[in-house]
CSV table of C-alpha atoms in Angstrom, one decimal:
chain,number,residue,atom,x,y,z
A,1,MET,CA,-3.6,-22.3,14.3
A,2,SER,CA,-5.8,-20.6,11.8
A,3,LYS,CA,-4.2,-19.1,8.4
A,4,HIS,CA,-4.5,-15.3,8.2
A,5,ILE,CA,-7.0,-14.4,5.6
A,6,VAL,CA,-5.7,-11.8,3.2
A,7,VAL,CA,-8.4,-9.8,1.3
A,8,GLY,CA,-7.5,-7.3,-1.4
A,9,LEU,CA,-6.1,-6.7,-4.8
A,10,GLY,CA,-2.5,-7.6,-6.1
A,11,ASP,CA,0.0,-10.2,-5.8
A,12,GLU,CA,-0.8,-12.6,-2.8
A,13,LYS,CA,2.9,-13.0,-2.2
A,14,ALA,CA,3.8,-9.3,-2.4
A,15,ARG,CA,6.6,-8.0,-0.1
A,16,VAL,CA,5.1,-4.5,-0.5
A,17,ARG,CA,1.7,-4.6,1.2
A,18,VAL,CA,-0.4,-1.5,1.6
A,19,TYR,CA,-3.3,-1.9,4.2
A,20,MET,CA,-6.2,0.7,4.0
A,21,ALA,CA,-9.8,0.9,5.4
A,22,ASN,CA,-11.9,1.4,2.3
A,23,ARG,CA,-12.3,-0.7,-0.9
A,24,PRO,CA,-13.4,0.8,-4.4
A,25,PRO,CA,-17.0,1.3,-4.2
A,26,LEU,CA,-17.9,-1.2,-6.8
A,27,SER,CA,-19.7,-4.7,-6.3
A,28,ASP,CA,-16.6,-6.7,-7.5
A,29,TYR,CA,-14.5,-5.2,-4.8
A,30,LEU,CA,-17.3,-4.8,-1.9
A,31,GLU,CA,-17.8,-8.5,-2.0
A,32,LEU,CA,-14.2,-9.8,-2.4
A,33,ALA,CA,-13.1,-12.4,0.3
A,34,GLU,CA,-9.5,-13.1,-1.1
A,35,CYS,CA,-6.6,-11.5,-2.5
A,36,ARG,CA,-7.1,-11.2,-6.2
A,37,PRO,CA,-4.5,-10.1,-8.7
A,38,MET,CA,-5.7,-7.1,-11.0
A,39,VAL,CA,-5.6,-7.2,-14.8
A,40,ILE,CA,-4.4,-4.8,-17.4
A,41,GLY,CA,-6.9,-2.0,-17.7
A,42,GLU,CA,-8.6,-2.6,-14.5
A,43,ILE,CA,-7.0,0.3,-12.6
A,44,ALA,CA,-8.1,2.5,-15.4
A,45,ARG,CA,-11.7,1.0,-15.3
A,46,ILE,CA,-11.8,1.6,-11.3
A,47,ALA,CA,-10.6,5.4,-11.7
A,48,GLN,CA,-13.1,5.8,-14.5
A,49,GLU,CA,-16.2,4.4,-12.7
A,50,THR,CA,-15.4,5.7,-9.2
A,51,GLY,CA,-13.6,9.2,-9.9
A,52,ASN,CA,-10.4,11.0,-9.0
A,53,HIS,CA,-9.9,9.5,-5.3
A,54,TRP,CA,-9.1,6.1,-6.5
A,55,ARG,CA,-7.0,7.5,-9.4
A,56,LYS,CA,-4.9,9.1,-6.7
A,57,VAL,CA,-4.6,6.1,-4.9
A,58,PHE,CA,-3.2,4.1,-7.6
A,59,ASN,CA,-0.9,7.0,-8.9
A,60,VAL,CA,0.5,7.5,-5.5
A,61,TYR,CA,1.3,3.8,-5.1
A,62,ALA,CA,2.9,3.6,-8.4
A,63,LYS,CA,5.1,6.7,-7.7
A,64,LEU,CA,6.1,5.3,-4.4
A,65,MET,CA,7.1,2.1,-6.1
A,66,ALA,CA,9.2,3.9,-8.8
A,67,GLU,CA,10.9,5.8,-5.9
A,68,PHE,CA,11.5,2.6,-4.0
A,69,ARG,CA,12.8,0.6,-6.7
A,70,GLY,CA,14.7,3.3,-8.3
A,71,GLU,CA,16.8,2.0,-11.4
A,72,ALA,CA,14.9,-1.4,-11.3
A,73,MET,CA,11.9,0.3,-12.9
A,74,THR,CA,12.0,-0.4,-16.6
A,75,SER,CA,9.2,2.2,-17.6
A,76,THR,CA,7.7,5.3,-16.2
A,77,TRP,CA,5.5,5.1,-13.3
A,78,GLN,CA,2.5,5.5,-15.3
A,79,VAL,CA,3.3,2.8,-17.7
A,80,TRP,CA,4.2,0.6,-14.7
A,81,ARG,CA,0.9,1.6,-13.0
A,82,ASP,CA,-1.0,0.4,-16.0
A,83,ASN,CA,0.8,-2.7,-16.6
A,84,VAL,CA,2.2,-4.1,-13.5
A,85,LEU,CA,0.8,-2.6,-10.4
A,86,LEU,CA,-1.3,-5.1,-8.2
A,87,GLN,CA,-1.0,-7.7,-10.9
A,88,GLN,CA,0.3,-11.2,-10.2
A,89,GLY,CA,4.1,-11.0,-10.0
A,90,SER,CA,4.2,-7.3,-9.2
A,91,ASP,CA,5.3,-7.8,-5.7
A,92,THR,CA,2.5,-5.2,-4.7
A,93,ALA,CA,-0.9,-5.7,-3.0
A,94,LEU,CA,-3.6,-3.2,-1.8
A,95,LEU,CA,-5.2,-5.2,1.2
A,96,PHE,CA,-8.5,-4.5,3.1
A,97,SER,CA,-8.1,-7.2,5.8
A,98,ALA,CA,-6.2,-6.7,9.1
A,99,VAL,CA,-2.5,-6.5,9.2
A,100,PRO,CA,-1.1,-9.7,10.4
A,101,ASN,CA,0.3,-9.7,13.8
A,102,ALA,CA,3.5,-11.7,12.8
A,103,ALA,CA,5.9,-10.2,10.4
A,104,SER,CA,7.1,-12.1,7.3
A,105,SER,CA,10.9,-11.9,6.6
A,106,GLY,CA,11.3,-9.5,3.7
A,107,THR,CA,7.8,-8.1,3.7
A,108,ILE,CA,7.0,-4.5,4.3
A,109,TYR,CA,3.7,-3.5,5.7
A,110,LEU,CA,2.4,0.1,4.9
A,111,TRP,CA,-0.5,1.2,7.1
A,112,MET,CA,-2.3,3.8,5.2
A,113,GLY,CA,-3.6,6.8,7.5
A,114,LYS,CA,-3.7,7.6,11.1
A,115,GLY,CA,-7.3,6.7,11.4
A,116,PHE,CA,-6.8,3.2,10.0
A,117,ALA,CA,-3.9,2.7,12.2
A,118,SER,CA,-5.6,3.9,15.2
A,119,ASP,CA,-8.6,1.6,14.7
A,120,HIS,CA,-6.4,-1.4,13.9
A,121,GLY,CA,-3.9,-1.3,17.1
A,122,PHE,CA,-0.8,0.2,15.3
A,123,PHE,CA,0.2,1.9,18.7
A,124,ALA,CA,-0.8,-1.0,20.8
A,125,GLU,CA,2.2,-2.8,19.8
A,126,GLN,CA,5.3,-2.4,21.6
A,127,GLY,CA,8.1,-0.6,19.7
A,128,SER,CA,5.5,1.5,17.6
A,129,GLU,CA,6.8,5.2,17.5
A,130,TRP,CA,6.3,8.2,15.8
A,131,LEU,CA,9.2,9.4,13.7
A,132,ASP,CA,7.6,12.9,12.9
A,133,ALA,CA,4.2,14.4,12.3
A,134,HIS,CA,3.7,12.1,9.2
A,135,PHE,CA,5.3,8.8,9.7
A,136,ALA,CA,5.5,6.2,12.6
A,137,ILE,CA,7.5,2.9,12.5
A,138,ASN,CA,7.5,-0.4,14.1
A,139,ARG,CA,10.9,-2.0,13.1
A,140,ARG,CA,10.4,-5.4,14.8
A,141,LYS,CA,7.1,-5.8,13.0
A,142,ARG,CA,8.2,-4.2,9.8
A,143,TRP,CA,5.3,-1.8,9.9
A,144,ILE,CA,5.4,1.8,8.6
A,145,LEU,CA,2.3,4.2,9.3
A,146,CYS,CA,2.3,6.8,6.4
A,147,PRO,CA,-0.1,9.3,5.2
A,148,TYR,CA,-3.1,8.5,3.2
A,149,PHE,CA,-2.1,7.9,-0.6
A,150,ASP,CA,-3.3,11.3,-1.7
A,151,TYR,CA,-1.4,14.1,-3.3
A,152,ARG,CA,-1.9,16.5,-0.5
A,153,GLN,CA,-1.2,14.0,2.3
A,154,LEU,CA,1.6,12.1,0.6
A,155,SER,CA,3.4,14.7,-1.5
A,156,ASN,CA,6.4,13.9,-3.8
A,157,GLU,CA,8.8,14.9,-0.9
A,158,ARG,CA,6.9,12.5,1.5
A,159,ILE,CA,6.9,9.8,-1.1
A,160,GLN,CA,10.6,9.9,-1.2
A,161,ARG,CA,10.9,9.9,2.7
A,162,LEU,CA,8.5,6.9,2.7
A,163,ALA,CA,10.7,5.0,0.1
A,164,VAL,CA,13.8,5.6,2.3
A,165,LEU,CA,12.1,4.2,5.3
A,166,MET,CA,11.2,1.1,3.3
A,167,LYS,CA,14.6,0.7,2.1
A,168,SER,CA,15.8,0.8,5.8
A,169,PHE,CA,14.2,-2.6,6.2
A,170,SER,CA,16.3,-4.0,3.5
A,171,ALA,CA,19.7,-2.6,4.8
């Protein structure tokens, strides 16, 4: 049996795993073939070198984690983004590889965007169902399909809804 290869940024053992189709358009990331933790300053560098799109992705991820973790957050989402998000021990990962078919206990798999989910078989799995126009879920697989991490698509209200869905896996 072959081991599932995980490619992306963040904590390789993360329990909150976000999967997306595209990577930061910089050679370090386009050639990435493993899951690598980020370091302090790396998120700011990517945002500076690639523009507002990636800044939004990282901001929305940090805001989502602040909503999901609630009182467990020891700082603002901005400070947490800059000093913890996608680093070793952060319990977060942003992945560019395929979503594994076998769910790991305690792990939440977020599929970013309808196009990505459609291309990678979210709805081919038994038990996948739409909850509303923005979210779909597969409880058995611990999968949640959510809007792309952009302010217009994943507004603060939708971030709150997604955090509730994520918490429902812990209940």
